[in-house]
Amino acid sequence: MKTAFFNTKPYDRRFFDKANESHRHELHYFEPHLDETTLPLADGYKAICVFVNDQLNEHLISRLAKMGVRLIALRCAGYNNVDLAAAARHGIMVARVPAYSPYAVAEHTLALLLALNRKVHKAYNRVRDGNFSLDGLLGFDIHGLTVGVIGTGKIGVIVTRILKGFGCEILAHDPYPNPEYEKLGARYASIDEIYSSSQVITLHCPLNPDTYHLIDETAIEKMQPGVTLINTSRGALVDAKAVISGLKSGKIGHLGLDVYEEEEDIFFEDLSGLVIQDDVFARLNTFPNVIITGHQGFFTKEALANIAETTLENLTEYEKTGTCSNQIAHTPPSK
Ligand code: NAI
C-alpha cells in the first residue's frame, strides 16, 4: 500500500526497508513532523505512518480524511498524540504497535536508576579528565529498597521482575491488576502507600486524562525525602515545575527522565549548536542528580525491527481485509 511516513530518520528507513523486502508496500519517507505545513505531503496516500510526537488533532484529522487518508499507522505503542474520537468521526482507522520490546524500555529504566544511584554520569567525566577522586560519588544499594511501580502492564511487569532480582520489595498501583505481576510475588498498594513507602518510584502507565500530571506538587509532598523518581513512560505524567521545586528542596533525591512534557520541540533532533528556549527543560538539565535521555527507551535494534515488522503487517492486514488486529478502538466516555 502506498504509505507516507512522517518524521523519519535514517535508522527508521533502514529497518523499514529491510522489513519491507517481504511486504512490498510502496513507502515514501518524509523527514518533517506531520503538522499544518507538512500536511499537503499526505495528499494521494491512503495510509500515513507517524511517530510519538506527531500531534494528530481534530483539525489535522479532518483534513487528512478529505485527502482520502483512511489509515493512521502509529509506529509506537502509546497513542496519546491522536484524537481517537476525531479519527472515528472521520472514518479513519488508527493502528499501533502494541508491543515491540518491553524489555528495551524496562532495561532503560534500570539503566537510568543504576546510573543515578552510582553517579555513573559524573564518574565517567571525572575519569576521562584524570580525576579519580571518589568524593561526591557516594551511592546506595538497590538491594533491599522498596520500589513503587505505577502501571503493571508489559513494561511494569518486566521492571518488577528485574528489580525482584535485585532483592527489592515492589509495591505497585494499577486500576487493572495484572495476574502476571501478582505471580512475581509482589503486591498492589494504594497510590498513597506507594508515595509514602517507596524509596524509588517508576512510572509505567499510559498518559491519559486520569494520569496527566499524576506526579504533581501534592504527590511529591507525600513521598519520602530523597526519593528517586524515574519516568520512561510519557512526559506529561510529571509536572516538571513541581519536580524542579522538589529537586531544589531535596525532597526528590534523584530524577531519571527519558520523556519530557514538551519534548516534541526538543527531542530527536541535534540542537547542540542552538540555545534551548525551554527554560523548564534547561533548568532540569542543570541538576547534578538528574539524568535526562531523549526518548531512547525504545531504541534497540530488536525493538526497531519489531516496530517495522508489526507496522508493515498492520498495513498488509488493512490492505487485504479492511480491518486491523492492532486497531485502537475509540471508546466514548461513559455518561
Ligand atoms: P501497557 O498498556 O502494557 O501497560 C500500561 C499499564 O498501565 C496497564 O496495566 C494499565 O492498566 C495501567 N494503567 C492505566 N491507567 C493507570 C493509572 N491511572 N495508574 C496506574 N496504572 C495505570 O503498556 P506498556 O507497554 O507497559 O507501556 C507503558 C508506557 O510506556 C506506555 O503507555 C508508553 O507511554 C510508554 N512507552 C515508552 C517508551 C519509551 O521509548 N520511553 C516506549 C514504549 C512505551
Tab-separated table of C-alpha atoms and ligand atoms in Angstrom:
chain	number	residue	atom	x	y	z
A	1	MET	CA	0.000	0.000	0.000
A	2	LYS	CA	1.248	3.474	-0.815
A	3	THR	CA	2.110	4.986	2.573
A	4	ALA	CA	3.562	8.342	3.586
A	5	PHE	CA	5.969	8.127	6.504
A	6	PHE	CA	6.398	11.310	8.530
A	7	ASN	CA	9.116	12.278	10.969
A	8	THR	CA	11.571	9.679	9.697
A	9	LYS	CA	15.255	9.327	10.475
A	10	PRO	CA	17.862	7.264	8.586
A	11	TYR	CA	17.539	4.459	11.160
A	12	ASP	CA	13.748	4.258	10.560
A	13	ARG	CA	14.322	3.870	6.832
A	14	ARG	CA	16.955	1.187	7.339
A	15	PHE	CA	14.678	-1.001	9.453
A	16	PHE	CA	11.540	-0.373	7.378
A	17	ASP	CA	13.303	-1.044	4.070
A	18	LYS	CA	14.603	-4.350	5.445
A	19	ALA	CA	11.172	-5.414	6.766
A	20	ASN	CA	9.527	-4.298	3.512
A	21	GLU	CA	11.539	-6.818	1.481
A	22	SER	CA	8.780	-9.321	2.284
A	23	HIS	CA	5.786	-6.931	2.484
A	24	ARG	CA	6.461	-4.927	-0.678
A	25	HIS	CA	4.494	-1.801	0.214
A	26	GLU	CA	5.210	1.495	-1.519
A	27	LEU	CA	6.835	3.503	1.257
A	28	HIS	CA	7.602	7.194	0.883
A	29	TYR	CA	9.707	8.699	3.649
A	30	PHE	CA	9.421	12.335	4.703
A	31	GLU	CA	11.708	13.890	7.294
A	32	PRO	CA	9.410	16.519	8.855
A	33	HIS	CA	6.834	16.040	11.577
A	34	LEU	CA	3.246	15.916	10.421
A	35	ASP	CA	1.744	19.341	11.076
A	36	GLU	CA	-0.247	22.073	9.331
A	37	THR	CA	2.584	22.973	6.975
A	38	THR	CA	3.620	19.450	6.017
A	39	LEU	CA	0.079	18.088	5.765
A	40	PRO	CA	-0.081	18.509	1.944
A	41	LEU	CA	2.590	15.796	1.691
A	42	ALA	CA	-0.112	13.291	2.710
A	43	ASP	CA	-2.184	14.065	-0.378
A	44	GLY	CA	-2.730	10.982	-2.535
A	45	TYR	CA	-1.966	8.454	0.220
A	46	LYS	CA	-4.496	6.077	1.730
A	47	ALA	CA	-2.226	5.433	4.712
A	48	ILE	CA	0.179	7.535	6.714
A	49	CYS	CA	2.678	6.401	9.311
A	50	VAL	CA	3.597	8.681	12.219
A	51	PHE	CA	5.575	8.620	15.468
A	52	VAL	CA	5.105	9.654	19.111
A	53	ASN	CA	5.409	13.412	18.706
A	54	ASP	CA	3.260	13.922	15.607
A	55	GLN	CA	0.163	15.564	17.066
A	56	LEU	CA	-2.974	14.450	15.249
A	57	ASN	CA	-5.716	16.775	16.413
A	58	GLU	CA	-9.285	17.107	15.092
A	59	HIS	CA	-8.367	19.733	12.512
A	60	LEU	CA	-5.493	17.759	11.052
A	61	ILE	CA	-7.519	14.542	11.038
A	62	SER	CA	-10.464	16.144	9.236
A	63	ARG	CA	-8.110	17.431	6.532
A	64	LEU	CA	-6.426	14.035	6.221
A	65	ALA	CA	-9.874	12.449	5.773
A	66	LYS	CA	-10.693	14.929	2.987
A	67	MET	CA	-7.437	13.985	1.256
A	68	GLY	CA	-8.515	10.320	1.299
A	69	VAL	CA	-6.350	9.018	4.143
A	70	ARG	CA	-8.075	6.009	5.719
A	71	LEU	CA	-5.387	4.558	7.982
A	72	ILE	CA	-3.081	6.185	10.505
A	73	ALA	CA	-0.397	3.642	11.363
A	74	LEU	CA	1.432	4.617	14.539
A	75	ARG	CA	4.910	3.146	14.734
A	76	CYS	CA	4.798	3.234	18.521
A	77	ALA	CA	2.757	1.812	21.403
A	78	GLY	CA	1.422	4.988	23.071
A	79	TYR	CA	-1.382	6.872	21.299
A	80	ASN	CA	-1.989	9.926	23.491
A	81	ASN	CA	-0.968	12.093	20.498
A	82	VAL	CA	-4.007	11.074	18.402
A	83	ASP	CA	-7.571	12.327	18.826
A	84	LEU	CA	-9.214	8.897	18.505
A	85	ALA	CA	-12.741	10.334	18.693
A	86	ALA	CA	-11.996	12.616	15.743
A	87	ALA	CA	-10.481	9.729	13.774
A	88	ALA	CA	-13.606	7.640	14.409
A	89	ARG	CA	-15.856	10.535	13.345
A	90	HIS	CA	-13.917	10.991	10.121
A	91	GLY	CA	-13.761	7.290	9.281
A	92	ILE	CA	-10.020	6.887	9.751
A	93	MET	CA	-8.703	3.725	11.371
A	94	VAL	CA	-5.839	4.130	13.834
A	95	ALA	CA	-3.478	1.212	14.387
A	96	ARG	CA	-0.383	0.898	16.540
A	97	VAL	CA	2.409	-1.441	17.558
A	98	PRO	CA	1.140	-2.648	20.927
A	99	ALA	CA	4.363	-4.425	21.906
A	100	TYR	CA	7.756	-4.421	20.257
A	101	SER	CA	10.228	-4.876	23.038
A	102	PRO	CA	9.015	-4.070	26.509
A	103	TYR	CA	12.498	-5.260	27.555
A	104	ALA	CA	14.056	-2.248	25.806
A	105	VAL	CA	12.110	0.263	27.918
A	106	ALA	CA	12.318	-1.784	31.122
A	107	GLU	CA	16.098	-2.141	30.763
A	108	HIS	CA	16.476	1.570	30.022
A	109	THR	CA	14.548	2.294	33.225
A	110	LEU	CA	17.148	0.254	35.101
A	111	ALA	CA	19.958	2.000	33.208
A	112	LEU	CA	18.702	5.355	34.500
A	113	LEU	CA	18.271	4.057	38.036
A	114	LEU	CA	21.724	2.457	38.194
A	115	ALA	CA	23.438	5.439	36.583
A	116	LEU	CA	21.774	7.778	39.080
A	117	ASN	CA	22.387	5.805	42.250
A	118	ARG	CA	26.100	5.240	41.468
A	119	LYS	CA	26.544	8.636	39.748
A	120	VAL	CA	27.961	6.977	36.635
A	121	HIS	CA	27.398	10.164	34.600
A	122	LYS	CA	29.719	12.074	36.926
A	123	ALA	CA	32.251	9.271	37.318
A	124	TYR	CA	32.569	8.905	33.545
A	125	ASN	CA	33.505	12.564	33.103
A	126	ARG	CA	35.868	12.565	36.072
A	127	VAL	CA	37.866	9.559	34.912
A	128	ARG	CA	38.093	10.930	31.364
A	129	ASP	CA	39.512	14.065	32.972
A	130	GLY	CA	42.088	12.142	35.009
A	131	ASN	CA	40.212	12.800	38.260
A	132	PHE	CA	39.972	9.611	40.293
A	133	SER	CA	38.624	11.172	43.488
A	134	LEU	CA	35.549	9.444	44.952
A	135	ASP	CA	34.318	12.485	46.854
A	136	GLY	CA	30.711	13.178	45.883
A	137	LEU	CA	30.192	9.771	44.255
A	138	LEU	CA	28.737	8.004	47.290
A	139	GLY	CA	25.866	5.793	46.142
A	140	PHE	CA	23.362	3.484	47.779
A	141	ASP	CA	22.420	-0.170	47.387
A	142	ILE	CA	19.381	-1.007	45.303
A	143	HIS	CA	19.102	-4.276	47.233
A	144	GLY	CA	16.539	-4.026	49.997
A	145	LEU	CA	14.797	-0.878	48.699
A	146	THR	CA	11.052	-0.549	48.317
A	147	VAL	CA	10.207	0.391	44.736
A	148	GLY	CA	6.814	1.722	43.675
A	149	VAL	CA	5.807	0.666	40.177
A	150	ILE	CA	2.926	2.695	38.732
A	151	GLY	CA	1.395	0.701	35.894
A	152	THR	CA	1.863	-3.063	35.734
A	153	GLY	CA	1.411	-3.705	32.027
A	154	LYS	CA	4.064	-5.218	29.817
A	155	ILE	CA	6.885	-2.879	30.851
A	156	GLY	CA	5.948	-2.563	34.534
A	157	VAL	CA	5.943	-6.354	34.921
A	158	ILE	CA	9.432	-6.691	33.419
A	159	VAL	CA	10.745	-3.862	35.599
A	160	THR	CA	9.264	-5.686	38.596
A	161	ARG	CA	10.895	-8.972	37.590
A	162	ILE	CA	14.305	-7.318	37.208
A	163	LEU	CA	14.025	-5.446	40.494
A	164	LYS	CA	12.942	-8.595	42.331
A	165	GLY	CA	16.261	-9.999	41.134
A	166	PHE	CA	17.999	-7.100	42.874
A	167	GLY	CA	16.238	-8.008	46.117
A	168	CYS	CA	13.789	-5.100	46.175
A	169	GLU	CA	10.342	-5.090	47.675
A	170	ILE	CA	7.880	-3.994	44.993
A	171	LEU	CA	4.613	-2.182	45.560
A	172	ALA	CA	2.500	-1.411	42.529
A	173	HIS	CA	-0.549	0.565	41.619
A	174	ASP	CA	-2.763	-0.193	38.636
A	175	PRO	CA	-6.555	0.162	38.279
A	176	TYR	CA	-6.474	-3.119	36.320
A	177	PRO	CA	-4.466	-5.694	38.321
A	178	ASN	CA	-2.319	-7.949	36.161
A	179	PRO	CA	-2.026	-11.644	37.177
A	180	GLU	CA	1.489	-11.701	35.618
A	181	TYR	CA	2.535	-9.112	38.194
A	182	GLU	CA	0.897	-10.949	41.074
A	183	LYS	CA	2.690	-14.162	40.050
A	184	LEU	CA	6.002	-12.419	40.784
A	185	GLY	CA	5.167	-12.383	44.480
A	186	ALA	CA	4.748	-8.613	44.593
A	187	ARG	CA	1.692	-6.842	45.938
A	188	TYR	CA	-0.578	-3.992	44.896
A	189	ALA	CA	-0.961	-0.958	47.127
A	190	SER	CA	-2.811	2.338	47.112
A	191	ILE	CA	-1.073	5.196	45.338
A	192	ASP	CA	-0.659	6.936	48.714
A	193	GLU	CA	1.064	3.886	50.226
A	194	ILE	CA	3.402	3.845	47.234
A	195	TYR	CA	4.243	7.506	47.738
A	196	SER	CA	4.844	7.136	51.477
A	197	SER	CA	6.723	3.806	51.444
A	198	SER	CA	8.900	3.823	48.323
A	199	GLN	CA	12.486	4.979	48.029
A	200	VAL	CA	12.222	4.615	44.258
A	201	ILE	CA	9.122	5.313	42.151
A	202	THR	CA	8.969	4.388	38.479
A	203	LEU	CA	6.168	5.243	36.046
A	204	HIS	CA	4.850	2.718	33.516
A	205	CYS	CA	1.264	3.806	32.924
A	206	PRO	CA	-0.146	5.483	29.799
A	207	LEU	CA	-0.775	9.203	29.533
A	208	ASN	CA	-4.498	9.949	29.579
A	209	PRO	CA	-6.755	12.493	31.299
A	210	ASP	CA	-6.563	10.460	34.553
A	211	THR	CA	-2.775	10.318	34.610
A	212	TYR	CA	-1.933	13.815	33.325
A	213	HIS	CA	0.430	15.384	35.921
A	214	LEU	CA	-0.005	12.360	38.172
A	215	ILE	CA	3.256	13.425	39.798
A	216	ASP	CA	2.422	16.948	40.904
A	217	GLU	CA	3.195	19.026	43.978
A	218	THR	CA	0.668	17.140	46.124
A	219	ALA	CA	2.031	13.742	45.118
A	220	ILE	CA	5.639	14.832	45.710
A	221	GLU	CA	4.673	16.154	49.136
A	222	LYS	CA	3.573	12.622	50.110
A	223	MET	CA	6.844	10.978	49.026
A	224	GLN	CA	9.824	10.030	51.164
A	225	PRO	CA	12.583	12.625	51.447
A	226	GLY	CA	15.297	11.889	48.891
A	227	VAL	CA	13.040	9.711	46.727
A	228	THR	CA	14.340	8.601	43.333
A	229	LEU	CA	11.819	9.188	40.558
A	230	ILE	CA	12.082	7.574	37.121
A	231	ASN	CA	9.819	8.320	34.155
A	232	THR	CA	10.324	6.370	30.942
A	233	SER	CA	6.633	6.488	30.049
A	234	ARG	CA	5.254	9.831	28.861
A	235	GLY	CA	6.449	13.310	29.824
A	236	ALA	CA	3.139	14.807	30.903
A	237	LEU	CA	2.714	12.210	33.656
A	238	VAL	CA	5.028	14.538	35.549
A	239	ASP	CA	4.556	18.221	36.330
A	240	ALA	CA	8.099	19.350	35.530
A	241	LYS	CA	7.810	22.600	37.504
A	242	ALA	CA	6.712	20.704	40.640
A	243	VAL	CA	9.614	18.317	40.151
A	244	ILE	CA	12.052	21.233	39.923
A	245	SER	CA	10.749	22.528	43.277
A	246	GLY	CA	11.124	19.018	44.702
A	247	LEU	CA	14.718	18.815	43.476
A	248	LYS	CA	15.554	22.254	44.879
A	249	SER	CA	14.191	21.354	48.321
A	250	GLY	CA	15.912	17.950	48.305
A	251	LYS	CA	12.595	16.108	48.558
A	252	ILE	CA	13.496	14.451	45.257
A	253	GLY	CA	16.979	12.984	45.610
A	254	HIS	CA	17.395	11.690	42.056
A	255	LEU	CA	15.450	12.064	38.853
A	256	GLY	CA	15.732	9.981	35.694
A	257	LEU	CA	13.707	11.041	32.666
A	258	ASP	CA	13.502	9.543	29.214
A	259	VAL	CA	10.473	11.653	28.347
A	260	TYR	CA	9.515	15.282	28.838
A	261	GLU	CA	6.162	17.024	28.523
A	262	GLU	CA	7.319	19.490	25.866
A	263	GLU	CA	9.719	17.088	24.188
A	264	GLU	CA	8.263	17.433	20.716
A	265	ASP	CA	10.216	20.652	20.104
A	266	ILE	CA	13.449	19.247	21.513
A	267	PHE	CA	13.912	15.524	21.265
A	268	PHE	CA	15.106	13.502	18.266
A	269	GLU	CA	16.997	16.493	16.799
A	270	ASP	CA	20.598	17.685	17.094
A	271	LEU	CA	20.208	21.089	18.784
A	272	SER	CA	23.784	21.219	20.059
A	273	GLY	CA	24.511	24.420	18.128
A	274	LEU	CA	21.399	26.221	19.367
A	275	VAL	CA	20.204	27.821	22.590
A	276	ILE	CA	17.462	25.744	24.222
A	277	GLN	CA	14.443	28.017	24.521
A	278	ASP	CA	12.518	25.878	27.014
A	279	ASP	CA	13.527	27.286	30.420
A	280	VAL	CA	11.947	24.461	32.392
A	281	PHE	CA	13.878	21.846	30.444
A	282	ALA	CA	17.060	23.909	30.665
A	283	ARG	CA	16.690	24.171	34.462
A	284	LEU	CA	16.040	20.427	34.806
A	285	ASN	CA	19.196	19.788	32.835
A	286	THR	CA	21.342	21.736	35.341
A	287	PHE	CA	20.829	19.486	38.378
A	288	PRO	CA	23.718	17.133	39.153
A	289	ASN	CA	21.276	14.476	40.367
A	290	VAL	CA	19.159	14.440	37.187
A	291	ILE	CA	19.768	12.319	34.115
A	292	ILE	CA	17.687	13.007	31.019
A	293	THR	CA	17.789	10.860	27.913
A	294	GLY	CA	15.970	11.915	24.747
A	295	HIS	CA	13.201	9.316	24.482
A	296	GLN	CA	15.552	6.453	23.674
A	297	GLY	CA	13.926	3.786	25.851
A	298	PHE	CA	12.576	2.028	22.763
A	299	PHE	CA	15.789	2.420	20.799
A	300	THR	CA	17.265	-1.063	20.480
A	301	LYS	CA	17.790	-2.949	17.238
A	302	GLU	CA	15.371	-5.659	18.395
A	303	ALA	CA	12.664	-3.082	19.092
A	304	LEU	CA	13.170	-1.221	15.786
A	305	ALA	CA	12.994	-4.483	13.823
A	306	ASN	CA	9.760	-5.435	15.619
A	307	ILE	CA	8.263	-1.956	15.148
A	308	ALA	CA	8.937	-2.104	11.402
A	309	GLU	CA	7.602	-5.638	11.038
A	310	THR	CA	4.380	-5.023	13.006
A	311	THR	CA	3.690	-1.674	11.311
A	312	LEU	CA	4.030	-3.283	7.878
A	313	GLU	CA	1.858	-6.219	8.994
A	314	ASN	CA	-0.752	-3.633	10.042
A	315	LEU	CA	-0.619	-2.105	6.543
A	316	THR	CA	-0.812	-5.527	4.900
A	317	GLU	CA	-3.770	-6.648	7.009
A	318	TYR	CA	-5.628	-3.399	6.387
A	319	GLU	CA	-4.960	-3.582	2.648
A	320	LYS	CA	-6.194	-7.173	2.402
A	321	THR	CA	-9.148	-7.133	4.816
A	322	GLY	CA	-10.028	-3.518	5.551
A	323	THR	CA	-9.506	-4.298	9.246
A	324	CYS	CA	-6.519	-4.434	11.549
A	325	SER	CA	-5.965	-6.542	14.659
A	326	ASN	CA	-3.904	-3.712	16.154
A	327	GLN	CA	-6.604	-1.096	15.627
A	328	ILE	CA	-7.022	1.218	18.614
A	329	ALA	CA	-10.693	1.190	19.420
A	330	HIS	CA	-12.209	4.501	20.365
A	331	THR	CA	-14.368	4.049	23.447
A	332	PRO	CA	-16.600	7.067	24.004
A	333	PRO	CA	-16.555	8.260	27.640
A	334	SER	CA	-19.452	6.808	29.680
A	335	LYS	CA	-22.124	9.299	30.650
B	1	NAI	P1	0.635	-1.461	28.818
B	1	NAI	O1	-0.615	-0.992	28.160
B	1	NAI	O2	1.037	-2.899	28.676
B	1	NAI	O3	0.554	-1.146	30.390
B	1	NAI	C1	0.109	0.073	30.918
B	1	NAI	C2	-0.467	-0.253	32.293
B	1	NAI	O4	-0.804	0.975	32.930
B	1	NAI	C3	-1.752	-1.096	32.213
B	1	NAI	O5	-1.636	-2.227	33.063
B	1	NAI	C4	-2.836	-0.141	32.695
B	1	NAI	O6	-3.872	-0.796	33.394
B	1	NAI	C5	-2.021	0.752	33.636
B	1	NAI	N1	-2.684	1.996	33.978
B	1	NAI	C6	-3.649	2.691	33.267
B	1	NAI	N2	-4.032	3.769	33.973
B	1	NAI	C7	-3.315	3.761	35.123
B	1	NAI	C8	-3.287	4.603	36.258
B	1	NAI	N3	-4.090	5.678	36.351
B	1	NAI	N4	-2.436	4.303	37.273
B	1	NAI	C9	-1.643	3.217	37.199
B	1	NAI	N5	-1.634	2.361	36.148
B	1	NAI	C10	-2.458	2.643	35.131
B	1	NAI	O7	1.782	-0.501	28.319
B	1	NAI	P2	3.352	-0.771	28.300
B	1	NAI	O8	3.733	-1.414	27.018
B	1	NAI	O9	3.780	-1.400	29.578
B	1	NAI	O10	3.891	0.733	28.233
B	1	NAI	C11	3.749	1.628	29.313
B	1	NAI	C12	4.007	3.029	28.814
B	1	NAI	O11	5.374	3.134	28.431
B	1	NAI	C13	3.227	3.381	27.531
B	1	NAI	O12	1.977	3.906	27.863
B	1	NAI	C14	4.104	4.392	26.859
B	1	NAI	O13	3.627	5.668	27.222
B	1	NAI	C15	5.477	4.165	27.469
B	1	NAI	N6	6.477	3.790	26.476
B	1	NAI	C16	7.653	4.498	26.444
B	1	NAI	C17	8.636	4.180	25.521
B	1	NAI	C18	9.950	4.901	25.503
B	1	NAI	O14	10.679	4.802	24.487
B	1	NAI	N7	10.348	5.598	26.531
B	1	NAI	C19	8.421	3.121	24.536
B	1	NAI	C20	7.179	2.376	24.714
B	1	NAI	C21	6.241	2.737	25.641
